[in-house]
Short mmCIF file of C-alpha atoms in Angstrom, two decimals:
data_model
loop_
_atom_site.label_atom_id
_atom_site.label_comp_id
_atom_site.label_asym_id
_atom_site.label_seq_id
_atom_site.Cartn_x
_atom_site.Cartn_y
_atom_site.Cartn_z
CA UNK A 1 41.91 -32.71 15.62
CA UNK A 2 44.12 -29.40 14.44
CA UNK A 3 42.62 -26.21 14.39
CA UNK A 4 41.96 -26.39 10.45
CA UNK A 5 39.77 -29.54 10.68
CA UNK A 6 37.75 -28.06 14.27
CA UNK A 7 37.33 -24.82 12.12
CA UNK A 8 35.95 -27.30 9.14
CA UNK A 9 33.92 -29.10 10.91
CA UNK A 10 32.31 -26.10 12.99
CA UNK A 11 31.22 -24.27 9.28
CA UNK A 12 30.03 -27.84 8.34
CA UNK A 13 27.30 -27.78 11.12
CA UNK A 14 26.81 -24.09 11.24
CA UNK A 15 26.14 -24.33 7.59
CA UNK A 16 24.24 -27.17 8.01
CA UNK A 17 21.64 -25.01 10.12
CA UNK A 18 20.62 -22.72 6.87
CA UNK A 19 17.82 -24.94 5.39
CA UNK A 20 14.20 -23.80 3.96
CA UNK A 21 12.56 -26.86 5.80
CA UNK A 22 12.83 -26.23 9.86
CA UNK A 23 13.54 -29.94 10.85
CA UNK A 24 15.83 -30.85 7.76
CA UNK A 25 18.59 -29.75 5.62
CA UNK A 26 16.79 -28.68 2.50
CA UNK A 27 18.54 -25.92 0.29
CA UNK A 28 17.14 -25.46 -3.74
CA UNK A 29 17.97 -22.94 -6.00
CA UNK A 30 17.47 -19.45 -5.42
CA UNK A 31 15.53 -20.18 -2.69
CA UNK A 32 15.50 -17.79 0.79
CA UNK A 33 17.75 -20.44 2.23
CA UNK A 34 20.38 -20.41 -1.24
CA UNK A 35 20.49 -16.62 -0.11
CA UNK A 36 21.13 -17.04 3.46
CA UNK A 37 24.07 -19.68 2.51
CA UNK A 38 25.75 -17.52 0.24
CA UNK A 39 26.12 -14.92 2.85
CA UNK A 40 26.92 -16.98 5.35
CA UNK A 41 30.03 -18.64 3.20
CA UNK A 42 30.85 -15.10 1.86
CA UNK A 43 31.56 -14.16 5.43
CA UNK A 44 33.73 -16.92 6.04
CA UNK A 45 35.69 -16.28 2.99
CA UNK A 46 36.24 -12.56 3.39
CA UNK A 47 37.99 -14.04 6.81
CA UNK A 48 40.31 -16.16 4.62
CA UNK A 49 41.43 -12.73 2.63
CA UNK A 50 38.78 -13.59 -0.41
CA UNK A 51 37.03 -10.67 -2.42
CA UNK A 52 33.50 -12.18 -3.23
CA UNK A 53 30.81 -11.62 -5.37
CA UNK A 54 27.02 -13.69 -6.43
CA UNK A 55 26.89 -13.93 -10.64
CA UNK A 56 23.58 -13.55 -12.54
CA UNK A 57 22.93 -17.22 -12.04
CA UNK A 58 23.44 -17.03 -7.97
CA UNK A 59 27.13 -18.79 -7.94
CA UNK A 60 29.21 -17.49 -5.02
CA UNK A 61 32.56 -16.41 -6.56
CA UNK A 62 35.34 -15.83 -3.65
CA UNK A 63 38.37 -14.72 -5.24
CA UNK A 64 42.21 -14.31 -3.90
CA UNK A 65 44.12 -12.67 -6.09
CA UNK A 66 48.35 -13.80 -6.77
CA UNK A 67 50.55 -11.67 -5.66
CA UNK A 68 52.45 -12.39 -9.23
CA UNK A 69 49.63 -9.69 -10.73
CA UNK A 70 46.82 -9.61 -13.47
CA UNK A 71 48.94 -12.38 -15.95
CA UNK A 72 48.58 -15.41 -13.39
CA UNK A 73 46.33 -18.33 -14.27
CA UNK A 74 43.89 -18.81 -11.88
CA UNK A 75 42.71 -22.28 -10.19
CA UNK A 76 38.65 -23.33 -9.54
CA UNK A 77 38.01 -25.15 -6.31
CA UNK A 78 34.58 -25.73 -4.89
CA UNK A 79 31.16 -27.52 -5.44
CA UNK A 80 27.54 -27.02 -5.27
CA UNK A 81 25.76 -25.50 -2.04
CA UNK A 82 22.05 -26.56 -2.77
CA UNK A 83 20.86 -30.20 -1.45
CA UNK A 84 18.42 -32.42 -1.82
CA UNK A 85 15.55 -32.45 0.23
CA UNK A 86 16.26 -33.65 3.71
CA UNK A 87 19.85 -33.74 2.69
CA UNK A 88 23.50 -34.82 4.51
CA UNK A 89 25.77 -31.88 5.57
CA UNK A 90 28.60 -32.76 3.83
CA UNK A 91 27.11 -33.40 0.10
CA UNK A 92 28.48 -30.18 -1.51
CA UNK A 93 29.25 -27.60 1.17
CA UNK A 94 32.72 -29.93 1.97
CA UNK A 95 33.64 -28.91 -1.42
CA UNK A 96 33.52 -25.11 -0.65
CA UNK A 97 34.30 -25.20 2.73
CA UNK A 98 37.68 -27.25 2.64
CA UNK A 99 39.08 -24.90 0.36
CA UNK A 100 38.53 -21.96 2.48
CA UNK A 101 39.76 -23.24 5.50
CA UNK A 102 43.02 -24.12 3.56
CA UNK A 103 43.39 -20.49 1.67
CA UNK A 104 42.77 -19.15 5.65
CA UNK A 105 45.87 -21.90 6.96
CA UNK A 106 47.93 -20.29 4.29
CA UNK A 107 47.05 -17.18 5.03
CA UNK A 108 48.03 -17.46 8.72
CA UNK A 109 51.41 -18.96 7.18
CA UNK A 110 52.06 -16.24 5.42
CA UNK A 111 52.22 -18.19 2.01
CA UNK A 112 51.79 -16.58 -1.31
CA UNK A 113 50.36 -18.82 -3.56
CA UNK A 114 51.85 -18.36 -7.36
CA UNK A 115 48.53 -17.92 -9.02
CA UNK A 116 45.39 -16.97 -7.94
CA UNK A 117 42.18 -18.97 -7.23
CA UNK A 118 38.91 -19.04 -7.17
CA UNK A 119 36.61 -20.80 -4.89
CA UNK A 120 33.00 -21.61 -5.99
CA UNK A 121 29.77 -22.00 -4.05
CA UNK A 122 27.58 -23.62 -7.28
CA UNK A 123 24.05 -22.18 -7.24
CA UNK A 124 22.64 -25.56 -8.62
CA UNK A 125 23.54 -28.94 -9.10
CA UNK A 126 20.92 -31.03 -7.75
CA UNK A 127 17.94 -30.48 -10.25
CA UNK A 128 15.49 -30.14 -7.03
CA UNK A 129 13.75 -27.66 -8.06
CA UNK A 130 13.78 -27.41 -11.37
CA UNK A 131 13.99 -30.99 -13.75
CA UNK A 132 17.51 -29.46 -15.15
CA UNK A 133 20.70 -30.18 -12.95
CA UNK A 134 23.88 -28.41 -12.76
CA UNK A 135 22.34 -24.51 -13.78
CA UNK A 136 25.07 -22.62 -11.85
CA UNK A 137 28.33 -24.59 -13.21
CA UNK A 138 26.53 -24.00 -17.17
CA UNK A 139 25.42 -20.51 -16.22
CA UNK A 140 29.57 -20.08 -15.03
CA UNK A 141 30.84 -21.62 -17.66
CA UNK A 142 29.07 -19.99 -20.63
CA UNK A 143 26.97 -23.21 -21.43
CA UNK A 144 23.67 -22.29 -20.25
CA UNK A 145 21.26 -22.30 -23.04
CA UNK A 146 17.91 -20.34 -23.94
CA UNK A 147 16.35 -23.56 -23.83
CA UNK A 148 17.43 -24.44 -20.20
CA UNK A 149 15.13 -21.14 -19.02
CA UNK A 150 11.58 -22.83 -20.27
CA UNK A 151 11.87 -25.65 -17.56
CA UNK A 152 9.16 -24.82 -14.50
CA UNK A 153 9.32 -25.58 -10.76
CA UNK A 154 6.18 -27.14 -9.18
CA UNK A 155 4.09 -23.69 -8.65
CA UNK A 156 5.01 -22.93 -12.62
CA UNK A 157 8.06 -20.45 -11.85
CA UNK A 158 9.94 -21.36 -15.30
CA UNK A 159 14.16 -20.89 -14.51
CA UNK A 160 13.74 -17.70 -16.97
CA UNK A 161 11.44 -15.55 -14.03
CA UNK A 162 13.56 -16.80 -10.97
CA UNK A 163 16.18 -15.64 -12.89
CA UNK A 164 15.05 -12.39 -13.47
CA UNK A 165 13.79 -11.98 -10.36
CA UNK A 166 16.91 -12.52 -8.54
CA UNK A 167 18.72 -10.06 -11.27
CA UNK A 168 16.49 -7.28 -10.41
CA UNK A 169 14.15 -7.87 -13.53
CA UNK A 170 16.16 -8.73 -16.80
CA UNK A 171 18.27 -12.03 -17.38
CA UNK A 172 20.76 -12.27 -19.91
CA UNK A 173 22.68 -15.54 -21.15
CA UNK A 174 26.14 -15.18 -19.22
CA UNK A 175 29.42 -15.84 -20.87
CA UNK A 176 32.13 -18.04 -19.82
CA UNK A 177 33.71 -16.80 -16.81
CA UNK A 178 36.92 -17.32 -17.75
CA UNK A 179 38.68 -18.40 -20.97
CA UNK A 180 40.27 -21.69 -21.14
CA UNK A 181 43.86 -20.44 -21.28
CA UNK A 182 43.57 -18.90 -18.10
CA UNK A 183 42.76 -21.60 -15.77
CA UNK A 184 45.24 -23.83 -14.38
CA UNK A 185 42.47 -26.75 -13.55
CA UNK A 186 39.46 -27.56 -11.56
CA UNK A 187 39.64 -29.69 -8.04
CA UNK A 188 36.58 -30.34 -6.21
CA UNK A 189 36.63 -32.51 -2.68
CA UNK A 190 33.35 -34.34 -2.38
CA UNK A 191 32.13 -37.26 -0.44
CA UNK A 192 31.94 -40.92 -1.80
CA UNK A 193 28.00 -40.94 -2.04
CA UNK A 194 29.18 -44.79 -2.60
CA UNK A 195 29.93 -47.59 -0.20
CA UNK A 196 33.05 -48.49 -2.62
CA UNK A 197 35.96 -46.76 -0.55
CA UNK A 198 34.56 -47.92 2.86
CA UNK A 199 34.20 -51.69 1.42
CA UNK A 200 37.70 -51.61 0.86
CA UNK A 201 38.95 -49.68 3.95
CA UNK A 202 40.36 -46.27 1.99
CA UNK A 203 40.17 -42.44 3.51
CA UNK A 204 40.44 -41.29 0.30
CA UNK A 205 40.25 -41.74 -3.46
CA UNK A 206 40.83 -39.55 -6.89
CA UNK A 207 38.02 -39.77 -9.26
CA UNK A 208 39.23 -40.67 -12.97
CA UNK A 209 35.43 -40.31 -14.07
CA UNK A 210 31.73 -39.04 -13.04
CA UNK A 211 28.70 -40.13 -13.84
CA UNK A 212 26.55 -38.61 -16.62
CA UNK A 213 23.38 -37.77 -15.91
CA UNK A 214 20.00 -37.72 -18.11
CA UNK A 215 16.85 -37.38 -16.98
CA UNK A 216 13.03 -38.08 -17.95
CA UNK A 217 9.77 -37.82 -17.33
CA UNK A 218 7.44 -40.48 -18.38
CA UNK A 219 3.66 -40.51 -18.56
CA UNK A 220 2.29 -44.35 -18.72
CA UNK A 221 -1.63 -43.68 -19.82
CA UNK A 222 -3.97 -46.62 -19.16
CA UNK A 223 -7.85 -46.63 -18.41
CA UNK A 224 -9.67 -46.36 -14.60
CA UNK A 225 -11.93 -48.29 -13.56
CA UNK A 226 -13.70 -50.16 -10.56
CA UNK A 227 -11.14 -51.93 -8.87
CA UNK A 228 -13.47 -54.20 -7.24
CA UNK A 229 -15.37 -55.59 -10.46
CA UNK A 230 -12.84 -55.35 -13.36
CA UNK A 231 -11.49 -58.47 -14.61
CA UNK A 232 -8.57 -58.99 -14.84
CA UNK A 233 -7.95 -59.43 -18.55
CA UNK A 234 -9.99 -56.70 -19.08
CA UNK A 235 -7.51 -53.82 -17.59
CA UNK A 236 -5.46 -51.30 -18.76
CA UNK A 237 -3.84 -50.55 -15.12
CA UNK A 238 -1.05 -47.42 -15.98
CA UNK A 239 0.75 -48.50 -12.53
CA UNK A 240 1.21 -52.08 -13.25
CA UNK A 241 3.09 -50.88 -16.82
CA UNK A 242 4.97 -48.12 -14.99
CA UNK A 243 5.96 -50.73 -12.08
CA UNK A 244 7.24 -53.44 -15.22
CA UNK A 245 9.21 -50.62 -16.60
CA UNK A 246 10.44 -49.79 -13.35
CA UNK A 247 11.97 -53.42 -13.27
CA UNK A 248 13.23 -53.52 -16.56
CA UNK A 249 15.46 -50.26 -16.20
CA UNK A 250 16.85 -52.01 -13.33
CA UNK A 251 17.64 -55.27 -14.99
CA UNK A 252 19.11 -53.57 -17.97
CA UNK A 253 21.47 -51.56 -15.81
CA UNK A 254 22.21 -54.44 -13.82
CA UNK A 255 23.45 -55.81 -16.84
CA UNK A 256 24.86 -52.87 -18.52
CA UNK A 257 28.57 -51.92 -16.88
CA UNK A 258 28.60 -48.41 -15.42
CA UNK A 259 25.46 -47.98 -15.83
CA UNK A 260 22.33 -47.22 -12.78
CA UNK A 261 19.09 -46.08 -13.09
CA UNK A 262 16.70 -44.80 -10.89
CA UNK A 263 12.59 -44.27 -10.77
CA UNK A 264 12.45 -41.86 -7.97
CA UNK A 265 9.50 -40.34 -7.96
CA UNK A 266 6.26 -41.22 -8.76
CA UNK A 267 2.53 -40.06 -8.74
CA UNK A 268 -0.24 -42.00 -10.02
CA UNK A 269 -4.10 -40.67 -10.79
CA UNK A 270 -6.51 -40.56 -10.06
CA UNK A 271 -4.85 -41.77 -6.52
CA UNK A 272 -7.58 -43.90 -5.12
CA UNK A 273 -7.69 -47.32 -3.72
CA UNK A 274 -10.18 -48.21 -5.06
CA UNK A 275 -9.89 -47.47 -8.29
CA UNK A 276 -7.98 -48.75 -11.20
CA UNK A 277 -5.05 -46.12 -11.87
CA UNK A 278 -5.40 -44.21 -15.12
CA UNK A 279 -2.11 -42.70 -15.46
CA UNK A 280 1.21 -43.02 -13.76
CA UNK A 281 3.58 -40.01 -14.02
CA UNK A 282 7.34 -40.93 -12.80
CA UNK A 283 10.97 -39.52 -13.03
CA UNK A 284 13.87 -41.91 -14.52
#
């Protein structure tokens, strides 16, 4: 292993340690842990020659300038540094890091790159927190909405007042930050997430496509009652709809090229055994 891929692989784990769950990688947005990350990869990049800076939405920016002056076009590289709870190392942070370790190998080459570039550390991509994915590539890129802010976390904290609270108070819509004629291109190095390159024995693959993402929450309302004395025929069980929905979103996207979807979470109330369920809440 050269000294590029030890260096890699020794941010990986050390990055790997900065989690708001002792026990498992678990990074959301603008948590304690987002802040400790940020300042952790900021260091790193200020090493590889990078000026850096955190945006209203709580992007990392690390920038190296071209030597050609203010005129060059500038190229993105980077990904998202929040996770999913209990998360892999790699989802996200191999996207930032790689490119840093590169712009620090050039460096140490002495190699002037003919533009300048930008390397991003995404606030939010995962939609952990919040039921909205992707707020710190919108919030860069000008497309974050007023409607975005009204979504709320589990303890009520709506995107508007984290917001505000991590901009000292006030939170304004950003605009883009850059505009389109001054960007060479986006790259961004991420893991499979599939089994489709292993299957067929490739390191590596370039991604013509991503998948679009929506999301919903669905409320299936029936009626409790004894579980123990309630006829069948008689019942109005919200879990037994939610699980035959559950089965027919598979089956249609089993059917349905390029497309998947996914229940993954699910509650049900009133949460006895006992007892009929009333109302099953779940995520698609």
């Amino acid at each position: 292993m050269n000294s590029g891929a030890k260096l890699l692989v020794r941010y990986l784990d050390e990055l790997a340690q900065v989690t708001d769950e002792p026990g498992k990688l678990t990074r959301t947005f603008l948590s304690p842990a987002m802040g400790r990350a940020n300042a952790v990869v900021a260091d790193w990049m200020h090493a590889a020659g990078l000026a850096t800076r955190v945006d209203s939405t709580g992007n990392l920016v690390g920038r190296l300038e071209s030597p050609t002056g203010a005129r060059a076009r500038t190229l993105l590289l980077g990904s998202h540094l929040d996770t999913v709870r209990d998360a892999g190392r790699f989802d996200g942070p191999l996207g930032v890091l790689l490119p840093i370790v590169a712009l620090a190998e050039l460096r140490r080459r002495n190699v002037a790159l003919p533009f300048a570039v930008e390397v991003l550390g995404f606030s939010e991509e995962e939609g952990v927190r919040f039921a909205s994915a992707y707020l710190g590539s919108k919030g860069y890129s000008g497309q974050l909405r007023a409607s975005d802010l009204n979504f709320a976390d589990a303890k009520g904290v709506t995107i508007r007042a984290a917001l505000e609270a991590h901009n000292g108070g006030s939170f304004a819509l950003p605009n883009p930050a850059h505009r389109t004629r001054e960007l060479l291109g986006y790259v961004e190095v991420h893991i499979e997430q599939g089994p489709v390159l292993e299957a067929k024995k490739l390191a590596v693959g370039v991604v013509s496509a991503i998948a679009g993402q929506t999301r919903a929450k669905l409320v299936f309302k029936g009626r409790a009652g004894h579980a123990g004395t309630t006829p069948m025929n008689l019942r109005r069980d919200a879990l037994a709809g939610a699980a035959e929905f559950t089965l027919a979103a598979e089956a249609l996207a089993k059917r349905t090229p390029g497309l998947v979807a996914t229940v993954g979470t699910m509650t049900v109330a009133p949460g006895a055994a006992n007892v009929i369920p009333a109302e099953a809440t779940f995520s698609l």
